[in-house]
Amino acid sequence: MNTSALLFMIITQTIITGLMLNFFFRVLFAKPKVGINEDSYADNDEPAGKK
Amino acid sequence: MVDNKLQWGSRVGLILAMAGNAVGLGNFLRFPVQAVQNGGGAFIIPYLVCFLLMGVPLLFIEWSIGRFGGQFGHHTTPFAFARMSKARMWKYIGVFGIFSNITIASYYCYIESWTMSYVYHSAVGTFAGMDQNSVAAFFDDYLNVFTSTTGIPFEAIVFFVVCLVLNTWVLSRGLSGGVEKAAKIGMPLLIVFGIFLAVKAIFLKAGQDGAVYDGTVGLNFLWTPQFDSLANPKVWLAAAGQIFFTLSLGQGSVQCYAAYVKKKDDIALNAMSAGWMNEFVEVVLGSAIIIPISIGYLGIDRVVELTSFGGLGLGFRTMPFLFQQWGPLLAAVAGVAFFGLLFFAGITSTLAMGTPVMSFLIDEFNWRRSRAAMGFGFSVLLLGLPTVVFFKKGVFDEYDYWAGTVSLVVFAMFEAILFAWVFGMKKGWQEITDGADIKVPAIFKYILKFVTPVILILVFVTSLIRPANDDWSKVSITGWEVHPESIIAKIRNDHIGPNCEYFTDTYYAETAGVVDSVYTSEEKNVVAVVKEDQSVKMYETAMTNSVVVKKGDRVDAGVALFSGSFINNVFYVDMSRLLLVALFLSICVLIFVAYRKRKKEGTI
């Protein structure tokens, strides 16, 4: 590959992969919101009968 | 009592489903072809600029509209729009958010069924020993519903129905139990398959397994910047178009998925996460598979020639042959991985198209979830069968053009204006930032208000009046010749040519050339005409019609080739347009009925 193509590819792909991982990890490790009784996601709901 | 409630199971599930909605066959087949046709590496600059100025703002808009409508129990765009403005027209513009989904699903499900069929054929070794022409002919045979490549009669229809039943079944399981589970399986597998194929492509070596060039030759071709093409409006239009299709914008599916997110939950980070995941699959994986492999075997010139027929042709007519060069075992693995990857990309998108239709039936007509899924499946079957049976008559292309291209641009243009100028940027910004887990840069407030609507209006206007050969210097106040793909040319049926009557007793040559051969094949009369550019145009007709030219005759466009009884393609083209208009109007009537019902109940 010529240098400009290689540089262009590496820079673009690094930026895109970096931003994708950054946003995805922020979703994965986002803290639950304080003061919200019921959020949008069923997996976070407490099982019925459990207080 | 049946549980009819639709709810996401987890945030990661929502992100994967939303990314799955965006990631489609276009990421692997359309993006690399667009890049090759628009200056290689230079295409990526307008592409990323369009992503930031049009893609990201539209993602914010669509997620916000969705969550806003969801607060009032509206999970589809007609009623979400009605909540944003009292003007009656908006709910009817919102109809595009249901119309596009049903129509795109009806032909997209057909392409999805090809991938399913090709996974099977790759696994059982159907392509072993075939040369390139045989693999291409296999695809043409597959598209003919009356021929069978497996012994199953009407095979194309059978695979289409199986695919549709699978989609309907997953949809009937709801969001967390169906769509989200499919995304959690499909997306990781798609990425694994993609990485496997990309590694294989990048390390392709000239002289090994029949390759003529290294895989890096293709990458070099794709990534060498050609900055002069940045001044070409065609490249910018292509980049904007690609951003539209790749993010599934202007379709109504993003709004529907986001409508199940509650008011205090984040949408800004979710939108960024799903959007950049799509970009990763498209730019990093999508660019590293078909172009490096095909150039490695066929060379740059041949691949540029093949890309002029679009990405579908390259994917289905060529890739199975190239995989065969890797030996029987690796060919089977690569074929299953490639078409499996396309299948997962396809099904996660069709599920996203089904959800707004289901939500509409559940919200407005209190249908049960399974009944609503069946309603979607049945509608897609009715609308999709003409694309399967009359594929070669142009029905598929008409659906794709009007519902899969024009409708998206029109809808996105209106929703950007509604959000920024009618609903108002103050309320709009509040919607975007409420509960946000990231700080959205304030500059987007201005981009959303001024830049994005202007870009969308420009995209629409240029699609309407695009000049022939994309030569914008020819545009003048006295008029100009329009591009055959422009909206004006399509409405006028400019592409139809001399066979412009529905029913006729004579079939005419469409282009000038010399008759190279006249023969019969598979109970058809065939005339091969060599055009002035030396390419060959094949004309076929039933044996009951007679040939009125002979070898060596010079024919011009409009000269009779066959006589007998004909139904021309223009008939199928116009009928498919009528069908789409009828569908749009039917949904408008349903919206009218549902609106009156809600008014009576006092729920709007």
XYZ file of C-alpha atoms in Angstrom:
655
model
C 0.000 0.000 0.000
C 1.224 3.505 -0.609
C 1.927 5.689 2.428
C -0.968 8.106 1.971
C -3.486 5.260 1.582
C -2.076 3.428 4.601
C -2.097 6.551 6.763
C -5.557 7.539 5.637
C -6.932 4.066 6.345
C -5.279 3.700 9.740
C -6.284 7.171 10.962
C -9.922 6.814 9.804
C -10.331 3.299 11.151
C -8.668 4.160 14.468
C -10.945 7.176 14.998
C -14.084 5.203 14.135
C -13.131 2.144 16.202
C -12.083 4.364 19.115
C -15.340 6.334 19.115
C -17.406 3.159 18.760
C -15.641 1.535 21.745
C -15.764 4.749 23.795
C -19.529 5.141 23.405
C -20.249 1.432 23.849
C -18.200 1.160 27.059
C -19.898 4.287 28.405
C -23.226 2.536 27.869
C -21.937 -0.677 29.466
C -20.592 1.067 32.559
C -23.225 3.819 32.908
C -24.363 4.125 36.522
C -28.081 3.585 37.172
C -29.948 6.869 37.527
C -30.745 7.927 41.092
C -34.389 8.702 41.886
C -35.935 6.846 38.966
C -38.269 4.141 40.221
C -38.878 2.439 36.917
C -36.607 2.676 33.881
C -37.119 1.503 30.310
C -35.498 -1.898 30.706
C -37.279 -5.009 32.007
C -34.038 -6.664 33.204
C -33.599 -3.875 35.777
C -37.047 -4.463 37.272
C -37.176 -6.247 40.609
C -38.822 -9.667 40.434
C -42.505 -9.606 41.447
C -43.050 -9.887 45.189
C -39.492 -8.851 46.019
C -39.197 -5.490 47.753
C -54.646 -12.705 29.634
C -52.055 -12.271 26.891
C -49.121 -9.986 27.738
C -49.285 -7.370 25.014
C -46.738 -4.963 26.467
C -43.652 -4.206 24.399
C -40.569 -3.321 26.431
C -36.807 -3.470 26.010
C -35.024 -6.020 28.200
C -31.716 -4.187 28.584
C -29.934 -1.079 27.383
C -27.254 -3.097 25.591
C -30.038 -5.057 23.890
C -31.604 -1.810 22.687
C -28.249 -0.548 21.356
C -27.593 -3.834 19.529
C -31.129 -3.861 18.096
C -30.778 -0.235 16.991
C -27.329 -0.925 15.491
C -28.820 -4.038 13.851
C -31.537 -1.833 12.385
C -28.862 0.366 10.826
C -26.424 -2.367 9.791
C -27.787 -3.901 6.634
C -26.623 -5.464 3.407
C -25.655 -1.990 2.231
C -22.822 -1.849 4.772
C -21.052 -4.686 2.972
C -22.330 -4.361 -0.590
C -23.280 -0.714 -1.170
C -20.674 1.249 0.793
C -17.539 -0.248 -0.833
C -19.099 0.087 -4.287
C -19.993 3.733 -3.633
C -16.455 4.368 -2.398
C -14.933 2.778 -5.517
C -17.203 4.787 -7.824
C -16.587 8.086 -6.027
C -12.888 8.611 -5.745
C -11.733 5.825 -3.430
C -10.236 7.277 -0.248
C -11.570 10.759 -0.970
C -15.141 9.470 -0.640
C -14.613 8.934 3.078
C -14.132 12.671 3.742
C -17.547 13.809 2.413
C -18.995 10.635 3.918
C -17.798 11.522 7.442
C -18.738 15.200 7.007
C -22.265 14.107 6.006
C -22.330 11.740 8.979
C -21.581 14.617 11.378
C -23.801 17.248 9.747
C -26.721 15.090 8.674
C -26.441 11.584 10.163
C -25.777 12.467 13.812
C -28.346 15.323 13.927
C -30.982 13.093 12.327
C -30.195 10.361 14.834
C -30.794 12.876 17.648
C -34.014 14.049 15.981
C -35.386 10.554 15.410
C -34.510 9.254 18.888
C -36.070 12.398 20.428
C -39.264 12.231 18.367
C -39.581 8.545 19.248
C -39.156 9.024 22.998
C -41.406 12.100 22.934
C -44.238 10.181 21.203
C -43.751 7.209 23.517
C -44.631 9.377 26.554
C -48.160 9.659 25.168
C -48.397 6.010 24.154
C -47.645 6.712 20.474
C -44.961 4.402 19.115
C -45.248 5.402 15.469
C -44.549 8.643 13.629
C -48.089 9.730 12.535
C -49.276 10.296 16.093
C -45.893 11.397 17.442
C -45.935 14.116 14.751
C -49.550 14.976 15.643
C -48.370 15.591 19.232
C -45.607 17.891 18.013
C -47.867 20.110 15.918
C -51.599 20.687 15.778
C -51.526 21.115 11.978
C -53.341 18.180 10.341
C -50.785 17.620 7.595
C -48.080 16.360 9.954
C -49.823 13.150 10.887
C -50.216 12.344 7.203
C -46.531 13.085 6.595
C -45.911 10.694 9.486
C -47.587 8.003 7.346
C -44.230 7.674 5.541
C -42.934 6.153 8.803
C -45.243 3.162 8.331
C -45.455 3.068 4.532
C -41.680 2.918 3.985
C -41.273 0.112 6.496
C -43.893 -2.189 4.937
C -42.676 -1.509 1.403
C -38.952 -1.799 2.092
C -39.543 -4.959 4.149
C -41.414 -6.514 1.227
C -38.412 -6.415 -1.110
C -35.685 -6.479 1.520
C -37.100 -9.747 2.850
C -36.616 -11.139 -0.655
C -32.903 -10.201 -0.681
C -32.666 -11.670 2.814
C -34.077 -14.917 1.431
C -31.284 -14.968 -1.203
C -28.703 -14.841 1.586
C -30.469 -17.683 3.387
C -30.476 -19.734 0.207
C -26.786 -18.945 -0.481
C -25.813 -20.025 3.069
C -27.420 -23.373 2.238
C -25.748 -23.623 -1.190
C -22.347 -22.650 0.250
C -22.659 -25.250 3.012
C -23.610 -28.107 0.670
C -20.946 -27.170 -1.897
C -23.252 -26.267 -4.809
C -20.685 -23.815 -6.205
C -17.792 -26.320 -6.166
C -16.243 -26.675 -9.616
C -18.296 -23.864 -11.173
C -16.543 -21.227 -13.271
C -17.345 -17.529 -12.899
C -19.982 -17.516 -15.647
C -21.735 -20.552 -14.146
C -21.908 -18.860 -10.710
C -23.389 -15.726 -12.344
C -25.842 -17.862 -14.348
C -26.802 -19.694 -11.148
C -27.906 -16.368 -9.651
C -29.960 -15.511 -12.754
C -31.601 -18.948 -12.587
C -32.367 -18.441 -8.922
C -34.177 -15.187 -9.698
C -36.432 -17.011 -12.159
C -39.207 -18.412 -9.965
C -39.929 -21.214 -12.425
C -36.448 -22.753 -12.245
C -35.171 -24.634 -9.239
C -31.596 -24.973 -8.012
C -32.476 -27.367 -5.186
C -35.303 -29.457 -6.635
C -37.841 -27.507 -4.569
C -40.509 -26.118 -6.943
C -40.872 -22.311 -6.900
C -37.736 -22.208 -4.765
C -37.384 -18.391 -4.713
C -40.928 -18.070 -3.361
C -40.356 -20.861 -0.810
C -37.203 -19.201 0.591
C -38.993 -15.818 0.641
C -41.917 -17.273 2.614
C -39.607 -19.141 5.036
C -37.725 -15.906 5.657
C -40.942 -13.990 6.205
C -42.304 -16.624 8.603
C -39.060 -16.426 10.599
C -39.342 -12.618 10.799
C -43.005 -12.839 11.819
C -42.239 -15.413 14.509
C -39.432 -13.313 16.026
C -41.658 -10.200 15.945
C -44.493 -12.061 17.660
C -42.128 -12.709 20.606
C -42.009 -8.961 21.317
C -39.076 -6.605 21.817
C -37.129 -8.178 24.682
C -38.109 -11.773 23.857
C -37.745 -11.553 20.083
C -36.097 -8.542 18.444
C -33.531 -8.040 21.204
C -32.600 -11.727 21.390
C -32.159 -11.845 17.611
C -29.889 -8.764 17.802
C -27.883 -10.233 20.680
C -27.199 -13.357 18.604
C -26.991 -11.733 15.167
C -24.788 -8.708 15.823
C -21.869 -10.478 17.571
C -21.949 -13.288 14.974
C -21.989 -10.711 12.172
C -18.917 -8.996 13.634
C -17.087 -12.327 14.112
C -17.861 -13.405 10.525
C -16.840 -9.941 9.306
C -13.489 -10.034 11.145
C -12.760 -13.538 9.800
C -13.408 -12.477 6.197
C -11.564 -9.154 6.588
C -8.452 -10.899 7.954
C -8.595 -13.440 5.118
C -8.972 -10.592 2.572
C -6.166 -8.425 3.951
C -3.697 -11.338 4.057
C -4.583 -12.565 0.564
C -1.260 -13.109 -1.255
C -0.632 -12.978 -4.988
C 0.186 -16.452 -6.293
C -1.571 -18.238 -3.439
C -4.972 -19.906 -3.946
C -5.129 -18.499 -7.463
C -4.967 -14.839 -6.391
C -3.408 -12.504 -8.951
C -2.817 -9.562 -6.607
C -2.311 -9.073 -2.867
C -5.395 -8.147 -0.836
C -3.680 -4.871 -0.025
C -3.959 -3.823 -3.692
C -7.709 -3.508 -3.205
C -7.237 -1.632 0.065
C -4.762 0.668 -1.648
C -7.273 1.372 -4.403
C -10.053 2.027 -1.881
C -8.071 4.200 0.502
C -5.795 6.263 -1.760
C -7.108 9.807 -1.302
C -8.133 11.607 -4.498
C -8.770 15.083 -3.188
C -9.772 16.494 -6.577
C -13.018 14.490 -6.403
C -14.026 16.561 -3.365
C -15.038 19.365 -5.728
C -17.468 17.071 -7.541
C -21.113 17.494 -6.343
C -21.804 13.891 -7.419
C -19.424 12.597 -4.722
C -21.128 14.678 -2.027
C -24.569 13.556 -3.160
C -23.448 9.927 -3.116
C -21.962 10.370 0.377
C -25.165 11.965 1.705
C -27.204 9.172 0.118
C -25.026 6.500 1.682
C -25.370 8.074 5.154
C -29.146 7.970 4.752
C -29.308 4.326 3.824
C -26.698 3.115 6.236
C -28.302 4.654 9.325
C -31.866 3.655 8.308
C -32.893 7.287 8.620
C -36.175 8.725 7.374
C -37.838 5.370 7.750
C -39.705 5.504 11.065
C -37.988 2.501 12.635
C -35.534 4.472 14.827
C -38.449 6.510 16.237
C -40.395 3.334 16.979
C -37.535 1.620 18.864
C -36.841 4.855 20.801
C -40.534 5.230 21.683
C -40.087 2.406 24.188
C -37.476 4.446 26.113
C -38.874 6.365 29.086
C -38.573 10.140 29.445
C -35.819 10.208 32.050
C -33.649 7.610 30.329
C -30.774 8.562 28.056
C -31.143 8.769 24.310
C -28.121 10.907 23.356
C -25.467 8.343 24.320
C -27.638 5.519 22.987
C -27.888 7.279 19.617
C -24.116 7.806 19.467
C -23.342 4.254 20.501
C -25.645 2.658 17.924
C -24.605 5.152 15.206
C -20.864 4.637 15.642
C -21.329 0.870 15.859
C -22.878 1.043 12.406
C -19.957 3.159 11.170
C -17.497 0.590 12.536
C -19.255 -2.237 10.689
C -19.465 -0.191 7.493
C -16.130 1.604 7.258
C -13.838 -0.824 9.076
C -15.369 -4.203 8.151
C -17.400 -3.310 5.055
C -14.411 -1.820 3.268
C -12.167 -4.789 4.027
C -14.100 -7.680 2.475
C -15.503 -7.666 -1.048
C -13.214 -5.103 -2.678
C -9.841 -6.551 -1.495
C -10.963 -10.123 -2.301
C -12.463 -9.344 -5.701
C -9.550 -7.128 -6.796
C -7.129 -9.807 -5.562
C -8.607 -12.236 -8.077
C -10.041 -10.094 -10.865
C -7.935 -6.932 -10.904
C -8.997 -3.313 -10.560
C -10.430 -2.769 -14.064
C -12.709 -5.798 -13.956
C -13.959 -4.922 -10.452
C -14.680 -1.308 -11.458
C -16.649 -2.733 -14.400
C -18.535 -5.133 -12.102
C -19.382 -2.396 -9.584
C -21.243 -0.509 -12.320
C -23.961 -3.181 -11.896
C -24.131 -2.484 -8.127
C -23.061 -4.325 -5.018
C -25.705 -7.047 -5.181
C -24.277 -8.327 -8.444
C -20.749 -8.410 -7.057
C -21.881 -10.160 -3.879
C -24.060 -12.852 -5.395
C -22.622 -13.322 -8.899
C -18.931 -13.182 -8.065
C -18.089 -13.861 -4.418
C -19.174 -17.557 -4.367
C -16.781 -18.195 -7.271
C -13.887 -16.397 -5.552
C -14.405 -18.335 -2.313
C -14.016 -21.575 -4.318
C -10.369 -20.650 -4.944
C -9.667 -21.260 -1.235
C -10.378 -25.005 -1.425
C -13.604 -26.896 -0.607
C -13.532 -26.552 3.203
C -12.538 -22.882 3.413
C -14.898 -22.073 0.530
C -17.798 -23.540 2.489
C -16.747 -21.732 5.699
C -16.223 -18.410 3.895
C -19.505 -18.747 1.963
C -21.461 -19.502 5.141
C -19.686 -16.642 6.952
C -20.261 -14.116 4.127
C -23.890 -14.926 3.372
C -24.572 -15.599 7.081
C -23.208 -12.135 7.843
C -25.495 -10.664 5.181
C -28.427 -12.659 6.548
C -27.934 -11.347 10.100
C -27.473 -7.816 8.744
C -30.730 -8.244 6.824
C -32.918 -9.829 9.480
C -32.017 -7.311 12.197
C -33.111 -4.607 9.730
C -36.400 -6.241 8.670
C -37.311 -6.784 12.316
C -36.883 -3.041 12.817
C -39.186 -2.460 9.831
C -41.820 -4.786 11.276
C -41.924 -3.187 14.715
C -43.545 0.165 13.703
C -46.247 -1.677 11.757
C -46.937 -3.942 14.746
C -46.871 -1.029 17.188
C -49.364 0.881 15.043
C -51.812 -2.025 15.051
C -51.357 -2.587 18.802
C -51.575 1.113 19.770
C -54.458 2.157 17.561
C -56.542 -0.971 17.074
C -55.727 -2.914 20.273
C -54.504 -5.924 18.329
C -52.704 -8.658 20.243
C -48.951 -8.854 19.669
C -49.065 -12.133 17.752
C -51.982 -10.922 15.628
C -50.143 -7.693 14.848
C -47.039 -9.681 13.819
C -49.226 -11.812 11.548
C -50.751 -8.630 10.127
C -47.263 -7.391 9.222
C -46.279 -10.766 7.768
C -49.412 -10.976 5.652
C -49.025 -7.403 4.337
C -45.403 -8.046 3.397
C -46.359 -11.310 1.697
C -49.002 -9.592 -0.443
C -46.782 -6.657 -1.298
C -43.612 -8.723 -1.658
C -44.878 -11.462 -4.008
C -44.941 -9.122 -7.041
C -41.258 -8.311 -6.423
C -40.438 -12.029 -6.382
C -42.534 -13.095 -9.362
C -41.929 -9.979 -11.511
C -38.377 -9.219 -10.340
C -37.034 -8.969 -13.877
C -39.937 -6.740 -14.968
C -38.702 -3.869 -12.795
C -41.120 -4.158 -9.835
C -38.290 -4.615 -7.314
C -36.471 -1.526 -8.629
C -39.635 0.587 -8.471
C -40.222 -0.329 -4.814
C -36.588 0.393 -4.040
C -36.604 3.739 -5.818
C -39.855 5.184 -4.473
C -40.026 3.671 -0.983
C -36.369 2.905 -0.307
C -34.904 6.145 -1.698
C -37.304 9.020 -2.414
C -39.632 8.459 0.581
C -36.702 8.433 3.013
C -35.374 11.780 1.789
C -38.831 13.416 1.748
C -39.694 12.116 5.215
C -36.356 13.102 6.780
C -36.576 16.574 5.235
C -40.007 17.163 6.724
C -39.150 15.727 10.138
C -36.027 17.921 10.397
C -38.183 20.999 9.618
C -40.890 19.851 12.042
C -38.390 19.266 14.840
C -36.297 22.420 14.488
C -38.813 24.964 13.194
C -42.331 23.834 14.156
C -41.830 21.955 17.420
C -39.069 24.462 18.138
C -35.388 24.111 18.924
C -35.884 25.037 22.587
C -38.212 22.105 23.241
C -36.257 19.955 20.803
C -32.953 20.526 22.584
C -34.660 19.737 25.892
C -35.843 16.427 24.414
C -32.330 15.520 23.233
C -30.581 16.376 26.488
C -33.186 15.111 28.998
C -31.578 12.235 30.923
C -28.501 12.331 28.644
C -25.454 10.390 29.842
C -23.181 12.549 27.662
C -22.883 16.271 27.198
C -24.156 16.991 23.699
C -22.004 19.790 22.168
C -24.052 23.004 21.949
C -22.991 23.477 18.330
C -25.487 20.773 17.400
C -28.267 23.170 18.384
C -27.287 25.337 15.401
C -26.508 22.409 13.123
C -29.956 20.951 13.842
C -31.684 24.247 13.189
C -29.845 25.535 10.135
C -27.442 23.037 8.575
C -29.324 19.726 8.608
C -32.626 21.030 7.134
C -30.715 22.891 4.412
C -28.656 19.794 3.522
C -31.815 17.700 3.364
C -33.602 20.221 1.153
C -30.527 20.285 -1.115
C -30.437 16.482 -1.281
C -34.131 16.429 -2.226
C -33.872 19.183 -4.839
C -30.758 17.690 -6.430
C -32.458 14.261 -6.565
C -35.378 15.936 -8.301
C -33.458 17.795 -11.009
C -30.145 15.885 -11.208
C -28.605 16.623 -14.654
C -27.572 13.938 -17.147
C -24.054 12.566 -16.540
C -24.041 14.542 -13.262
C -22.789 17.515 -15.247
C -23.990 20.443 -13.128
C -22.477 22.972 -15.526
C -25.346 22.120 -17.932
C -27.993 23.320 -15.481
C -29.455 26.559 -16.835
C -32.595 28.643 -16.705
C -33.533 27.486 -20.221
C -33.622 23.849 -19.131
C -31.322 20.823 -19.224
C -31.361 17.106 -19.821
C -32.080 15.277 -16.559
C -30.351 12.142 -15.267
C -32.343 8.917 -15.839
C -32.263 8.334 -12.057
C -33.654 11.803 -11.237
C -37.183 11.956 -9.823
C -38.439 13.944 -12.822
C -37.055 11.391 -15.311
C -38.540 8.532 -13.312
C -41.980 10.127 -13.201
C -41.805 10.681 -16.971
C -40.651 7.073 -17.482
C -37.637 8.327 -19.479
C -35.864 5.003 -18.902
C -38.582 2.970 -20.601
C -37.543 3.608 -24.233
C -39.459 2.545 -27.336
C -41.473 -0.254 -25.671
C -43.709 2.260 -23.946
C -47.149 0.706 -24.490
C -48.650 -1.730 -21.969
C -49.891 -4.266 -24.529
C -48.510 -4.459 -28.033
C -47.981 -6.794 -30.994
C -44.430 -5.634 -31.751
C -41.343 -5.538 -29.541
C -38.677 -2.957 -30.476
C -34.909 -2.754 -29.988
C -34.032 -0.462 -27.076
C -30.586 0.604 -28.316
C -28.719 0.719 -31.612
C -26.379 -2.113 -32.647
C -25.847 -5.084 -34.926
C -27.639 -8.426 -34.541
C -24.890 -10.853 -33.521
C -26.969 -14.015 -33.246
C -30.533 -15.335 -33.301
C -31.233 -18.639 -31.544
C -33.620 -20.547 -29.299
C -32.751 -21.386 -25.713
C -34.906 -22.937 -22.981
C -38.027 -22.552 -25.118
C -37.335 -18.882 -25.801
C -36.395 -16.936 -28.920
C -33.222 -14.972 -28.229
C -31.673 -12.109 -30.184
C -28.194 -10.893 -29.191
C -27.365 -7.345 -30.290
C -23.820 -5.976 -30.072
C -24.079 -2.322 -29.113
C -21.747 0.446 -30.296
C -19.688 0.195 -27.072
C -19.226 -3.542 -27.896
C -21.366 -4.699 -24.965
C -24.077 -7.251 -25.753
C -27.783 -6.683 -25.166
C -29.883 -9.852 -25.025
C -33.564 -9.792 -25.970
C -35.753 -12.796 -25.115
C -39.331 -13.680 -25.918
C -41.629 -16.709 -25.809
C -41.486 -19.204 -28.677
C -45.032 -18.190 -29.639
C -43.655 -14.813 -30.777
C -41.619 -14.629 -33.976
C -38.249 -13.003 -34.682
C -38.294 -10.401 -37.482
C -34.520 -9.727 -37.738
C -31.620 -11.911 -38.826
C -27.922 -12.126 -38.018
C -25.958 -9.167 -39.339
C -28.940 -6.769 -39.473
C -28.244 -3.254 -38.286
C -30.914 -2.180 -35.756
C -31.605 1.238 -34.274
C -33.623 1.974 -31.152
C -37.275 1.555 -32.093
C -36.695 -1.032 -34.864
C -38.958 -4.113 -34.578
C -37.249 -7.272 -33.242
C -40.204 -9.558 -32.502
C -43.838 -9.753 -33.507
C -46.620 -11.475 -31.595
C -48.236 -10.551 -28.295
C -46.365 -8.659 -25.558
C -46.918 -7.146 -22.123
C -44.160 -4.547 -21.762
C -42.259 -3.759 -18.545
C -43.875 -0.331 -18.386
C -47.132 -2.087 -17.461
C -45.520 -3.726 -14.402
C -43.710 -0.494 -13.497
C -46.902 1.567 -13.553
C -48.907 -1.108 -11.731
C -46.317 -1.280 -8.950
C -46.471 2.526 -8.593
C -50.262 2.367 -8.392
C -49.948 -0.328 -5.734
C -47.607 1.873 -3.676
C -49.910 4.892 -3.985
C -52.883 2.710 -2.965
C -50.916 1.453 0.046
C -49.998 4.987 1.124
C -53.605 6.177 0.811
C -54.884 3.104 2.696
C -52.565 3.890 5.604
C -53.793 7.529 5.523
C -57.373 6.229 5.852
C -56.338 4.039 8.808
C -54.691 7.064 10.439
C -57.852 9.103 9.886
C -59.991 6.365 11.491
C -57.572 5.934 14.409
C -57.388 9.704 14.954
C -61.174 9.990 15.131
C -61.269 7.059 17.542
C -58.710 8.742 19.767
C -60.600 12.048 19.594
C -63.768 10.271 20.713
C -61.914 8.592 23.572
C -60.218 11.875 24.468
C -56.742 10.358 24.238
C -55.310 12.951 21.846
